PDB file of C-alpha atoms in Angstrom:
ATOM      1  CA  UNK A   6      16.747   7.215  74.315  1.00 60.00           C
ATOM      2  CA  UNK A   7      15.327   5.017  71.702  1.00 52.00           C
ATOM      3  CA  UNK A   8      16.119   1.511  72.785  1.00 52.00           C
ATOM      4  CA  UNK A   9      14.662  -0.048  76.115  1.00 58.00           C
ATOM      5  CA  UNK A  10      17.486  -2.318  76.738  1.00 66.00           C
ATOM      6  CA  UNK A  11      21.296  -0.837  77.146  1.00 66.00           C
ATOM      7  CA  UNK A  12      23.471  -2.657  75.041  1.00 84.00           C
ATOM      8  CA  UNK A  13      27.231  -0.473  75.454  1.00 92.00           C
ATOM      9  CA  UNK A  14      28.179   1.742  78.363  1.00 94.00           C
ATOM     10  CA  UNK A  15      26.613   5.406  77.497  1.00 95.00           C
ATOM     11  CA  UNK A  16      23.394   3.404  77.701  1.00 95.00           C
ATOM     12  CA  UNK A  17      23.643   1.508  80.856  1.00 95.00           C
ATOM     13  CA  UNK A  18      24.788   5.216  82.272  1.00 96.00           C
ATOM     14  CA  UNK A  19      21.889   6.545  80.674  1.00 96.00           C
ATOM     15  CA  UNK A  20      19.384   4.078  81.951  1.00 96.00           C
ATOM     16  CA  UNK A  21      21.104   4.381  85.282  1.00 97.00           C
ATOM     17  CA  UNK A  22      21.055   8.258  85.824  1.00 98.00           C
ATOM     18  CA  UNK A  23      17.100   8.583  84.287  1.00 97.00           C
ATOM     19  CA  UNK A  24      16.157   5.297  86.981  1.00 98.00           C
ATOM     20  CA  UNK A  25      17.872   7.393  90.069  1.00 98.00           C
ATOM     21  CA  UNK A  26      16.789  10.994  88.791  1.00 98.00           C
ATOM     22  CA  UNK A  27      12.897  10.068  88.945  1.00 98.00           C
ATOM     23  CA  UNK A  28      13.526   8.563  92.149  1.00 98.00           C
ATOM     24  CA  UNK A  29      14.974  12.053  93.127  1.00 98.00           C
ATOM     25  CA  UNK A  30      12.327  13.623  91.231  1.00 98.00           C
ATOM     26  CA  UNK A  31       9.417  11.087  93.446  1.00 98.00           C
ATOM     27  CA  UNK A  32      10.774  11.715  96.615  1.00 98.00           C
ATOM     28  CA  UNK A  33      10.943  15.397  96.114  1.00 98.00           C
ATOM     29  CA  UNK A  34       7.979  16.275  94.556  1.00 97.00           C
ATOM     30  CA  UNK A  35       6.449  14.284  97.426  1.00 97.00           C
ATOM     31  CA  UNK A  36       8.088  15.550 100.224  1.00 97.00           C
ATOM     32  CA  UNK A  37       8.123  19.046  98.863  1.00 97.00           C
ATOM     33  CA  UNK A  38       3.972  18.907  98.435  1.00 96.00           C
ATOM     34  CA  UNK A  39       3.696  17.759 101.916  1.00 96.00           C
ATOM     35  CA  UNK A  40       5.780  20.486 103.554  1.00 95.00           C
ATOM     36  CA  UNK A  41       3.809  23.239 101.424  1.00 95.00           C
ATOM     37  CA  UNK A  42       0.322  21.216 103.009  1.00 95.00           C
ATOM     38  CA  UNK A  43       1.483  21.219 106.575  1.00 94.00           C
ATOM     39  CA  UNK A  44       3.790  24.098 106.844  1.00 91.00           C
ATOM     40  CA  UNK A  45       3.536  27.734 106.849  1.00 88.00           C
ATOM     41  CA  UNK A  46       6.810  28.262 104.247  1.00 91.00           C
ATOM     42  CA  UNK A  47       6.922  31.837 102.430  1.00 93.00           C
ATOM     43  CA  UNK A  48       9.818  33.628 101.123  1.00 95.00           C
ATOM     44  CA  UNK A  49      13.289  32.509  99.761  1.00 96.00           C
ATOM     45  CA  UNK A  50      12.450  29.116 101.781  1.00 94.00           C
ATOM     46  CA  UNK A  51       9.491  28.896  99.548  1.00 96.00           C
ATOM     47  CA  UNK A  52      11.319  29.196  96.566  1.00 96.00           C
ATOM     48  CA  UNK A  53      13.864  26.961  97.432  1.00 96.00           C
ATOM     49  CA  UNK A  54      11.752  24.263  98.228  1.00 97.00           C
ATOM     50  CA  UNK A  55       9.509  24.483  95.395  1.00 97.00           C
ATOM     51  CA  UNK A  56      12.221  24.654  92.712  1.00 98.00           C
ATOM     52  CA  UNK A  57      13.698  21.449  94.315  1.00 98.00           C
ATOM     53  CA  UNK A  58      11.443  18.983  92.391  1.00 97.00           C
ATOM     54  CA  UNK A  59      12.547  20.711  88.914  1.00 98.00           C
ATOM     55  CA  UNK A  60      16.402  19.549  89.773  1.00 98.00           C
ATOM     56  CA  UNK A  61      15.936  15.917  88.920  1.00 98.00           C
ATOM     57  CA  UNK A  62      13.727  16.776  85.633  1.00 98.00           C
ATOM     58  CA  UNK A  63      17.022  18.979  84.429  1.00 98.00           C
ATOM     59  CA  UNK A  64      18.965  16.133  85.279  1.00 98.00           C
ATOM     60  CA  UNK A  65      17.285  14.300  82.729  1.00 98.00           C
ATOM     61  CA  UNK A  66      17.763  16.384  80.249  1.00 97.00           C
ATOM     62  CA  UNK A  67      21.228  17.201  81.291  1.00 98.00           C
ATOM     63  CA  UNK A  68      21.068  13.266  80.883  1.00 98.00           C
ATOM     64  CA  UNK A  69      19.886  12.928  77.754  1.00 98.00           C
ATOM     65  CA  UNK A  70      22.804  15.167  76.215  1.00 97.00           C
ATOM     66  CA  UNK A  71      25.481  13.343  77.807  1.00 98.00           C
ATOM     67  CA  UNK A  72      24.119  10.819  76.352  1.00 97.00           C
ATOM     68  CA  UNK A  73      24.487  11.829  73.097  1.00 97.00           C
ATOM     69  CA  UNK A  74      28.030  12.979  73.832  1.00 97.00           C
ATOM     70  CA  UNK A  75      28.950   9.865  74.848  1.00 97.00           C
ATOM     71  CA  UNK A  76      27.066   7.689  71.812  1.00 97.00           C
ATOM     72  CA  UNK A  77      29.801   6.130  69.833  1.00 96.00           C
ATOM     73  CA  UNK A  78      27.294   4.781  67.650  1.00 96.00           C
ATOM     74  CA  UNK A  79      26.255   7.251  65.025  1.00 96.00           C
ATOM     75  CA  UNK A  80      23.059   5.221  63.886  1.00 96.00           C
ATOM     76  CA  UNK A  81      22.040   5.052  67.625  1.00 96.00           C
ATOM     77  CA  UNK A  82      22.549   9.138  68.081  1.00 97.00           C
ATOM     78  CA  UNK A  83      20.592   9.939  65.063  1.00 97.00           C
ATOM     79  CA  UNK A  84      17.405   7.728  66.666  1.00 97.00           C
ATOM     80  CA  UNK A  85      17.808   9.800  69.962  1.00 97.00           C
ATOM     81  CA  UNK A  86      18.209  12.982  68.033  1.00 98.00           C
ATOM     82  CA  UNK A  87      15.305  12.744  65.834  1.00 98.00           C
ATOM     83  CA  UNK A  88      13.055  11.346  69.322  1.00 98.00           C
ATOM     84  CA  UNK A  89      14.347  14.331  71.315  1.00 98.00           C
ATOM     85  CA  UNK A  90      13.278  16.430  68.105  1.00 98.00           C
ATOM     86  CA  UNK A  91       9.843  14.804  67.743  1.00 98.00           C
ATOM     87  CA  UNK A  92       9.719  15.255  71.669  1.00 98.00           C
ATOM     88  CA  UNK A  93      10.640  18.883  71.701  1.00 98.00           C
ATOM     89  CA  UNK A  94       8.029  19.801  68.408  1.00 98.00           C
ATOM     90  CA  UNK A  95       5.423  18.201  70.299  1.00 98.00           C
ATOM     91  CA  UNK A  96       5.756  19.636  73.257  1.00 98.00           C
ATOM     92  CA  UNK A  97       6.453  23.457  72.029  1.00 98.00           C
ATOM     93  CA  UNK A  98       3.594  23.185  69.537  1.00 98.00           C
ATOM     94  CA  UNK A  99       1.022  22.237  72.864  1.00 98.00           C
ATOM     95  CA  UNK A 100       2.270  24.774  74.592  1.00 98.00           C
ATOM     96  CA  UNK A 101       2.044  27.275  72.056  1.00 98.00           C
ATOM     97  CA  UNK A 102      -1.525  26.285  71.000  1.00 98.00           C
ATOM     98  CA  UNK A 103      -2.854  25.806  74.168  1.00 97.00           C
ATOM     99  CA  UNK A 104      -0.852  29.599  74.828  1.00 97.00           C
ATOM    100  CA  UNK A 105      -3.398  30.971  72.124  1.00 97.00           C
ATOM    101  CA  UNK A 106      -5.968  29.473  73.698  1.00 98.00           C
ATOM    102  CA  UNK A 107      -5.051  30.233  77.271  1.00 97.00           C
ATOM    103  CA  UNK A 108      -4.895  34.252  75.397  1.00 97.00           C
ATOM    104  CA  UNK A 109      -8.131  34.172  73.960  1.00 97.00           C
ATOM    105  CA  UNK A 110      -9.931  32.905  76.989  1.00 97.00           C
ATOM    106  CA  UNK A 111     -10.619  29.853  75.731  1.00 97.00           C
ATOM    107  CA  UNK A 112      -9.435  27.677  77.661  1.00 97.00           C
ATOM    108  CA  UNK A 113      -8.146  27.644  81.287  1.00 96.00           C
ATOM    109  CA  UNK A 114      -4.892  28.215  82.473  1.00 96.00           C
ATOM    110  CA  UNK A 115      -2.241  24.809  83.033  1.00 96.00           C
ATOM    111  CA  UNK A 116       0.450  24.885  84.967  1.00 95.00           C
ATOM    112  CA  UNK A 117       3.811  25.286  82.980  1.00 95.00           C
ATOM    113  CA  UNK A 118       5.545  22.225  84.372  1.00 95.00           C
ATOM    114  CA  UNK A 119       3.128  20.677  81.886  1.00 96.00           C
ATOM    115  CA  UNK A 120       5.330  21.774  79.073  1.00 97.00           C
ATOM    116  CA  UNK A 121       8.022  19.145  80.239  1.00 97.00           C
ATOM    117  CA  UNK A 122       5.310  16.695  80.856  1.00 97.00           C
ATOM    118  CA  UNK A 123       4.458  16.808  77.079  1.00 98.00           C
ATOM    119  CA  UNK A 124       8.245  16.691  76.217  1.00 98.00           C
ATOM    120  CA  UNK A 125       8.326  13.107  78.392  1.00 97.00           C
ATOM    121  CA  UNK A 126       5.314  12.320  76.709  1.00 98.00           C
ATOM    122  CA  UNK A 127       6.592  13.146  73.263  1.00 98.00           C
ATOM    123  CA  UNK A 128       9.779  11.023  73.343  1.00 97.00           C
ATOM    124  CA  UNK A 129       7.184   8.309  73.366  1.00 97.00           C
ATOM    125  CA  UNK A 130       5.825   9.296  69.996  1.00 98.00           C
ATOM    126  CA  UNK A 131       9.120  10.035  68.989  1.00 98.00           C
ATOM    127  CA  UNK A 132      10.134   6.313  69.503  1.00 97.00           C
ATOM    128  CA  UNK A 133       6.529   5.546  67.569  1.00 97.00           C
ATOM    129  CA  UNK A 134       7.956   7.641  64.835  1.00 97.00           C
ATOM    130  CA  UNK A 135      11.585   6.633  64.944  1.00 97.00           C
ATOM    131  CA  UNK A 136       9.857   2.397  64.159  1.00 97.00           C
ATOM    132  CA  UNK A 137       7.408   3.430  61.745  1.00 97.00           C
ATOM    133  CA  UNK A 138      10.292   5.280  59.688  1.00 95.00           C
ATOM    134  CA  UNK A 139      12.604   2.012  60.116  1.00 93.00           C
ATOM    135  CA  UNK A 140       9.849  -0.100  59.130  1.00 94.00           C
ATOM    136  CA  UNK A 141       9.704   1.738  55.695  1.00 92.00           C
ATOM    137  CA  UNK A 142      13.438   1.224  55.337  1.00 80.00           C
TER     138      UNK A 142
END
């Protein structure tokens, strides 16, 4: 979402899901690493457990779309829309370059977690891009 302060209800819900999620998503990812350190998990546990910090990173995106469901404000929606499309070419065209590269053994392998890393990372140029195009307006 564009804007950093929540000015009508589908933004306060917004800000309020996203602040609890990446709590969930903290908590989990540490508590998760620290079982795999000190424990001797394998099989479906395994699995379980190390899905369980992905939940709350859905949830954002899951998030995100209600989000944009719930937008009454069609000026508003179209700022989210083109960040979560700056966000999403970003992150895809990393990937895929770095996939090449990964191919061609020339560079090392990254975990693909990473991908929604550079999404996260992305709606931050997408807000960059969403003020330098209202600044031309």
């Amino acid at each position: 979402m564009s804007s950093c302060v929540a000015r009508n209800a589908a933004q306060r819900r917004y800000n309020r899901d996203v602040l609890w999620l990446s709590a969930a998503y903290a908590l989990l990812l540490l508590a998760v690493t620290y079982l795999f350190r000190h424990a001797a998990i394998t099989g479906v546990p395994a699995v379980m457990l190390a899905v369980l910090p992905a939940l709350p990173i859905i949830g954002v995106f899951a998030a995100i779309a209600r989000y944009l469901i719930e937008e009454r404000d069609e000026y508003l929606r179209m700022l989210t829309v083109r960040q979560t499309l700056v966000a999403s070419g970003f992150a895809l065209s990393i990937a895929t370059i770095w996939g090449f590269l990964e191919s061609f053994g020339v560079a090392g392998h990254v975990d693909a977690y990473f991908v929604a890393v550079l999404w996260f990372a992305g709606l931050g140029l997408g807000t960059c891009v969403n003020r330098v195009i209202e600044a031309r307006a």
